[in-house]
mmCIF file of N, CA and C in Angstrom:
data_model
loop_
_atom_site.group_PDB
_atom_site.id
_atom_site.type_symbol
_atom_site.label_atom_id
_atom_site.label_comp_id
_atom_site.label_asym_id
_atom_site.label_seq_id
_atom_site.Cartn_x
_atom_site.Cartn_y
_atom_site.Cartn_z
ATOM 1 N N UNK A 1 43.205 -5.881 -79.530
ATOM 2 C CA UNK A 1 42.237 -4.860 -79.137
ATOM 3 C C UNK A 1 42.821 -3.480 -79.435
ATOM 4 N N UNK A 2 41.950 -2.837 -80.448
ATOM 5 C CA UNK A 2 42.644 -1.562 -80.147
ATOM 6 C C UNK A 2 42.173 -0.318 -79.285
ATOM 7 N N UNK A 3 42.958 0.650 -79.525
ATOM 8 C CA UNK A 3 43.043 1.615 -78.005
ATOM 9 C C UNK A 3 42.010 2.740 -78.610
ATOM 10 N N UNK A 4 41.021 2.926 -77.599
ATOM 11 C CA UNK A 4 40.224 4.177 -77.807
ATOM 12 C C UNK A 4 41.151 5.526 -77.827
ATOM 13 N N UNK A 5 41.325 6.368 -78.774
ATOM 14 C CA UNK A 5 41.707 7.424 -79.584
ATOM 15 C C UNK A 5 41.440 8.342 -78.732
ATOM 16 N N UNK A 6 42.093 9.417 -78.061
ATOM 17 C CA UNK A 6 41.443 10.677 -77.933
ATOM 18 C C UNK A 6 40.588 11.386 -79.092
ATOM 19 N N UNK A 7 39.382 12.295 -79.070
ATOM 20 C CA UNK A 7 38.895 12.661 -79.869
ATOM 21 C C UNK A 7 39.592 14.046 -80.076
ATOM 22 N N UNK A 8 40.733 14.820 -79.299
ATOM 23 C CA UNK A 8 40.687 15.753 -79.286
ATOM 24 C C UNK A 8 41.048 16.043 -80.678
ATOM 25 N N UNK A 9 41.090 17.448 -81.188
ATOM 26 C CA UNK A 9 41.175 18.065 -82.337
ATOM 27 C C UNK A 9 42.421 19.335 -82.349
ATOM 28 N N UNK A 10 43.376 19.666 -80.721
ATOM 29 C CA UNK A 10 43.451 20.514 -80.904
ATOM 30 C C UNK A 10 42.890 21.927 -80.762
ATOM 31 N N UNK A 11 41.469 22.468 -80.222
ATOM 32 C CA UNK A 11 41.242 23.350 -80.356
ATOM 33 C C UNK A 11 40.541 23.032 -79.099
ATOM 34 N N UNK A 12 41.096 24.024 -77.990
ATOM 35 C CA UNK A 12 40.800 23.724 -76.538
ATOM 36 C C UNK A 12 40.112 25.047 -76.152
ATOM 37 N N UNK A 13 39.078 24.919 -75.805
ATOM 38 C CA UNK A 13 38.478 26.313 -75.593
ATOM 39 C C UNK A 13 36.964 25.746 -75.028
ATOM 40 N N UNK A 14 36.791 25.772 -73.508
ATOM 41 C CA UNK A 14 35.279 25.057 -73.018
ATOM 42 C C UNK A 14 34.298 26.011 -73.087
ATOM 43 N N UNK A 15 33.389 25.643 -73.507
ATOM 44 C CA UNK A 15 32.194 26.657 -73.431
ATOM 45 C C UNK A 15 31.400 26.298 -72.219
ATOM 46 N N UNK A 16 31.438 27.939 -71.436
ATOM 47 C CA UNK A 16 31.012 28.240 -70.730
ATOM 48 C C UNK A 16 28.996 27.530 -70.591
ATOM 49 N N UNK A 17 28.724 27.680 -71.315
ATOM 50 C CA UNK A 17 27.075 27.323 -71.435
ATOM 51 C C UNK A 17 26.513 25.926 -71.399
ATOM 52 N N UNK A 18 27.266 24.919 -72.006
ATOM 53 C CA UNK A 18 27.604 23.768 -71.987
ATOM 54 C C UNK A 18 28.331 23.045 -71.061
ATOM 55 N N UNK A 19 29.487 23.599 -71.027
ATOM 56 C CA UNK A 19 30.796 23.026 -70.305
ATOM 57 C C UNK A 19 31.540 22.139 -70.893
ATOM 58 N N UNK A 20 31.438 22.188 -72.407
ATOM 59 C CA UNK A 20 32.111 20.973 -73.128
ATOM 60 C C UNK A 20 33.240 21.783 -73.765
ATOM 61 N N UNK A 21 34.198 21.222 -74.532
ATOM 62 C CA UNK A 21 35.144 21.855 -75.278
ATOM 63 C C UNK A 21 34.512 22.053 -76.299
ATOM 64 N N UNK A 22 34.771 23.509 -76.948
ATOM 65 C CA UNK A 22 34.106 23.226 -78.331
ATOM 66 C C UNK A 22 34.988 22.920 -79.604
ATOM 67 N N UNK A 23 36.084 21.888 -79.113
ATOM 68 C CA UNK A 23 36.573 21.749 -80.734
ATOM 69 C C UNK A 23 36.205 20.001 -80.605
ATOM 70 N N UNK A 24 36.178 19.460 -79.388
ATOM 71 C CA UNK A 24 35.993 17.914 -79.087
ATOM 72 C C UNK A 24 34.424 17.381 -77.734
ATOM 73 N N UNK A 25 34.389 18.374 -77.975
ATOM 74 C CA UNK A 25 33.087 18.266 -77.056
ATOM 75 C C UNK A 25 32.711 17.286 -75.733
ATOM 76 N N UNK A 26 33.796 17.125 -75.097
ATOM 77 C CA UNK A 26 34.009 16.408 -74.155
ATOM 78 C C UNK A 26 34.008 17.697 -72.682
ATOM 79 N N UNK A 27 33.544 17.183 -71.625
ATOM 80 C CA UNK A 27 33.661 17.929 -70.438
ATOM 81 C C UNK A 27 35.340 17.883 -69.860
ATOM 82 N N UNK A 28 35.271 19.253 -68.889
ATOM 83 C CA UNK A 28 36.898 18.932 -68.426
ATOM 84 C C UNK A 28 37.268 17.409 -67.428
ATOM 85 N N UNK A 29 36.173 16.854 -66.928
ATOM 86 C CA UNK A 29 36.899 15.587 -66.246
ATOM 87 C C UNK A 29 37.081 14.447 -67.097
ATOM 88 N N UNK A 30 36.303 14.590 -68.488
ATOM 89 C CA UNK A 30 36.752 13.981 -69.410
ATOM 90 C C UNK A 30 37.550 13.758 -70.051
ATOM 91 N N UNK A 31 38.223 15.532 -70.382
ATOM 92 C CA UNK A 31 39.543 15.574 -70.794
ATOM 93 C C UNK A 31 40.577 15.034 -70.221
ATOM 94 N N UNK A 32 40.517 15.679 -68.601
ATOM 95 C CA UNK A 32 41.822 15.156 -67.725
ATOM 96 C C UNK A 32 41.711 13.522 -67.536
ATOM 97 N N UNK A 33 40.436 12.752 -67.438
ATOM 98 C CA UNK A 33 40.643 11.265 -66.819
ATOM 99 C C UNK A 33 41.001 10.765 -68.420
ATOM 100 N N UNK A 34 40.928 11.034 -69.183
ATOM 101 C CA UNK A 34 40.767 10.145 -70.627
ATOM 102 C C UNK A 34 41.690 8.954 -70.758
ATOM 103 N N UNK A 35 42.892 9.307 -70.132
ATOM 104 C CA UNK A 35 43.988 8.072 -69.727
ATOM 105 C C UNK A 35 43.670 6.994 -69.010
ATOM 106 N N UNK A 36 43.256 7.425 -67.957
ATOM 107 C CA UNK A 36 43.038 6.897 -66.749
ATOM 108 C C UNK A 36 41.824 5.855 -66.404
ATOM 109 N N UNK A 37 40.620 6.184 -67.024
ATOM 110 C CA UNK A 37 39.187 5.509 -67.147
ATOM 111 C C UNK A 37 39.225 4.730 -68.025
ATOM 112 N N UNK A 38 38.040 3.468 -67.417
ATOM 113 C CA UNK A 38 38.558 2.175 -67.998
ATOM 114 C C UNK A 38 37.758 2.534 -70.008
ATOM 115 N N UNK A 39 38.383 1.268 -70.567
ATOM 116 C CA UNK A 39 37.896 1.823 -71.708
ATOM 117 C C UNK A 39 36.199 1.850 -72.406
ATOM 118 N N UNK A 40 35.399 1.039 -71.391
ATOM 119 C CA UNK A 40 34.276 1.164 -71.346
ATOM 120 C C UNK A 40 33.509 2.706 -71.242
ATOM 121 N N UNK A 41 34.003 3.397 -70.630
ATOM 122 C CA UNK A 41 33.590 4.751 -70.175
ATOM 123 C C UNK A 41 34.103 5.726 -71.337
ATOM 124 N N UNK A 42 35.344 5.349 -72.073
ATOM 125 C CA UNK A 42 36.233 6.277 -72.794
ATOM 126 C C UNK A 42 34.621 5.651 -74.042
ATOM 127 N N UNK A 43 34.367 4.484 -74.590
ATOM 128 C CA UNK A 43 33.663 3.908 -75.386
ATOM 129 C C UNK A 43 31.890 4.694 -75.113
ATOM 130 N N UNK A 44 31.824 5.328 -74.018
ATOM 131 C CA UNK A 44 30.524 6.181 -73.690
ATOM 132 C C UNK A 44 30.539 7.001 -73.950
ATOM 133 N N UNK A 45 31.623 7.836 -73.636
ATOM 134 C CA UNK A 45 31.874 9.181 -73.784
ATOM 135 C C UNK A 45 31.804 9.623 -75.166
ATOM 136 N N UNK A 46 32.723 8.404 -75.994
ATOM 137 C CA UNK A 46 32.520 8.724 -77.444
ATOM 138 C C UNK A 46 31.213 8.591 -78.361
ATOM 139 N N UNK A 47 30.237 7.809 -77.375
ATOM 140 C CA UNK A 47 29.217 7.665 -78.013
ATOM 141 C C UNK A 47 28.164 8.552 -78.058
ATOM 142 N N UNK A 48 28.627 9.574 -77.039
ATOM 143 C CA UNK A 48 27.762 10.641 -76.527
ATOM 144 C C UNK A 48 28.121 12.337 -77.447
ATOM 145 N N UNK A 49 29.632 11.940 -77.848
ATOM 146 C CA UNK A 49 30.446 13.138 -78.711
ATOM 147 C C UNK A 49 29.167 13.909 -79.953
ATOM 148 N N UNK A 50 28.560 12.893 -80.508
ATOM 149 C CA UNK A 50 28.113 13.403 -81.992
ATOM 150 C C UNK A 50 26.647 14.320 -81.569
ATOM 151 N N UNK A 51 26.080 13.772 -80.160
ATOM 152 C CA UNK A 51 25.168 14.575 -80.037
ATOM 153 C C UNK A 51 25.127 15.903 -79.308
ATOM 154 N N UNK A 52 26.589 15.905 -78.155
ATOM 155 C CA UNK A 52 26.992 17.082 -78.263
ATOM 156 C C UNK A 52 27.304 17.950 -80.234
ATOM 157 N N UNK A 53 28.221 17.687 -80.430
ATOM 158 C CA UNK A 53 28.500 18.363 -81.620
ATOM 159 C C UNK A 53 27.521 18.723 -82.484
ATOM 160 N N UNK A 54 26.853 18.312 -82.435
ATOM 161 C CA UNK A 54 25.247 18.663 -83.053
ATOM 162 C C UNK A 54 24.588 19.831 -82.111
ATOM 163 N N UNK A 55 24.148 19.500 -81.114
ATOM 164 C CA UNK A 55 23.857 20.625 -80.260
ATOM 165 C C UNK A 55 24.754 22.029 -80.526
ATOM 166 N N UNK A 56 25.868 21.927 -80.102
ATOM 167 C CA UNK A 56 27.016 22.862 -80.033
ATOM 168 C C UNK A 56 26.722 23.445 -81.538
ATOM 169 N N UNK A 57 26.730 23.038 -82.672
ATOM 170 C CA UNK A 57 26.658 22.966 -83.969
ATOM 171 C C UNK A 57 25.360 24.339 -84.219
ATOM 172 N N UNK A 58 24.083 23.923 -83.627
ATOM 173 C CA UNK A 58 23.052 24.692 -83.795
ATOM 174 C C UNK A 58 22.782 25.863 -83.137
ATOM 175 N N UNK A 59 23.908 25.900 -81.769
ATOM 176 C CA UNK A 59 23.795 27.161 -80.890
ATOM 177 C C UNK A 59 25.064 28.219 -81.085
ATOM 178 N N UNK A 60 25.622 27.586 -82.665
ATOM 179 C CA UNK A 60 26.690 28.478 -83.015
ATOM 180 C C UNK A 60 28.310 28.416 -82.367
ATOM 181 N N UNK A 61 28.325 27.719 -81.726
ATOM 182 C CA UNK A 61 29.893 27.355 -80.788
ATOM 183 C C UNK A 61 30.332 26.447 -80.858
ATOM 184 N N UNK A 62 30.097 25.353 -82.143
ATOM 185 C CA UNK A 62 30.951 24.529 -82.619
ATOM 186 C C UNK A 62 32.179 25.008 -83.022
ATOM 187 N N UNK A 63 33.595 24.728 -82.862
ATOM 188 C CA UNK A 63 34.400 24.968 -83.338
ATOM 189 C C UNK A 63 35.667 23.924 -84.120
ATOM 190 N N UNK A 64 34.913 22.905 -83.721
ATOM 191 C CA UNK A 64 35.448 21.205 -83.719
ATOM 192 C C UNK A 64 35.539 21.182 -85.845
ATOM 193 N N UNK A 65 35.813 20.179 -86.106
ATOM 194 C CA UNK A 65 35.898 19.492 -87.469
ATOM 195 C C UNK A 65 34.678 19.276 -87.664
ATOM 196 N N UNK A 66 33.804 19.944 -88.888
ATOM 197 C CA UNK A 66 32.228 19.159 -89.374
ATOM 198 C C UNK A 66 32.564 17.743 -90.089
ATOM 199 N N UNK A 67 30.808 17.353 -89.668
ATOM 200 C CA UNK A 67 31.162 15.943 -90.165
ATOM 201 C C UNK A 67 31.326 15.828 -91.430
ATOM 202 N N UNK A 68 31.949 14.845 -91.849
ATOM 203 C CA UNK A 68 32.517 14.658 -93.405
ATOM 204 C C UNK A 68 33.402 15.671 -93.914
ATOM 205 N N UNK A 69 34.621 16.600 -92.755
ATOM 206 C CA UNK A 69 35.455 17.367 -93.659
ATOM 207 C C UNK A 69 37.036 16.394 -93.649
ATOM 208 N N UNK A 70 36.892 15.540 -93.289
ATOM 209 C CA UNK A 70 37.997 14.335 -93.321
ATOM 210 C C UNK A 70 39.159 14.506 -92.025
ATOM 211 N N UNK A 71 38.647 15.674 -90.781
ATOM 212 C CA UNK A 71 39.176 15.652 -89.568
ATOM 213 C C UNK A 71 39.021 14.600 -88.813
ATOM 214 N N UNK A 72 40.154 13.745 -88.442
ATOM 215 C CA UNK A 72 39.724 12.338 -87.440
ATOM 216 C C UNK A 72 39.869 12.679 -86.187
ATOM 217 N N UNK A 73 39.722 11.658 -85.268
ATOM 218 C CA UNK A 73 40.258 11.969 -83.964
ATOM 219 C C UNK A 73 41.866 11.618 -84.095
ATOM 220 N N UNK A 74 42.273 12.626 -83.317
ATOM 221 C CA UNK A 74 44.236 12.315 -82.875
ATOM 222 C C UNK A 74 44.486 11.688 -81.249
#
């Protein structure tokens, strides 16, 4: 089995309007539990990432990797 990935990118900065990060678009209890929560939830969270980043994307405060520039998750 392998291990769900942090998505982070590195670029930590939450937007206020949202409350997500805008380089990984995850909320702060997301960030801090990401260890900790079982991997079902880590497997939600990620499924939920692309439609933040899209949002974030159109209101100008994306700051994350666009899709297809060959940035993975670390």
């Amino acid at each position: 089995m392998n291990p769900i990935v942090s998505p982070c990118v590195n670029v930590c900065e939450m937007d206020e309007a949202t409350g997500w990060c805008r380089g990984c678009a995850r909320r702060l209890d997301e960030i801090a539990g990401w260890g900790s929560v079982p991997a079902s939830r880590r497997q939600q969270v990620m499924a939920e990432l692309p439609a933040r980043q899209a949002q974030m994307q159109r209101l100008g405060r994306w700051l994350g990797p666009l899709p297809g520039a060959g940035e993975g998750p670390r």
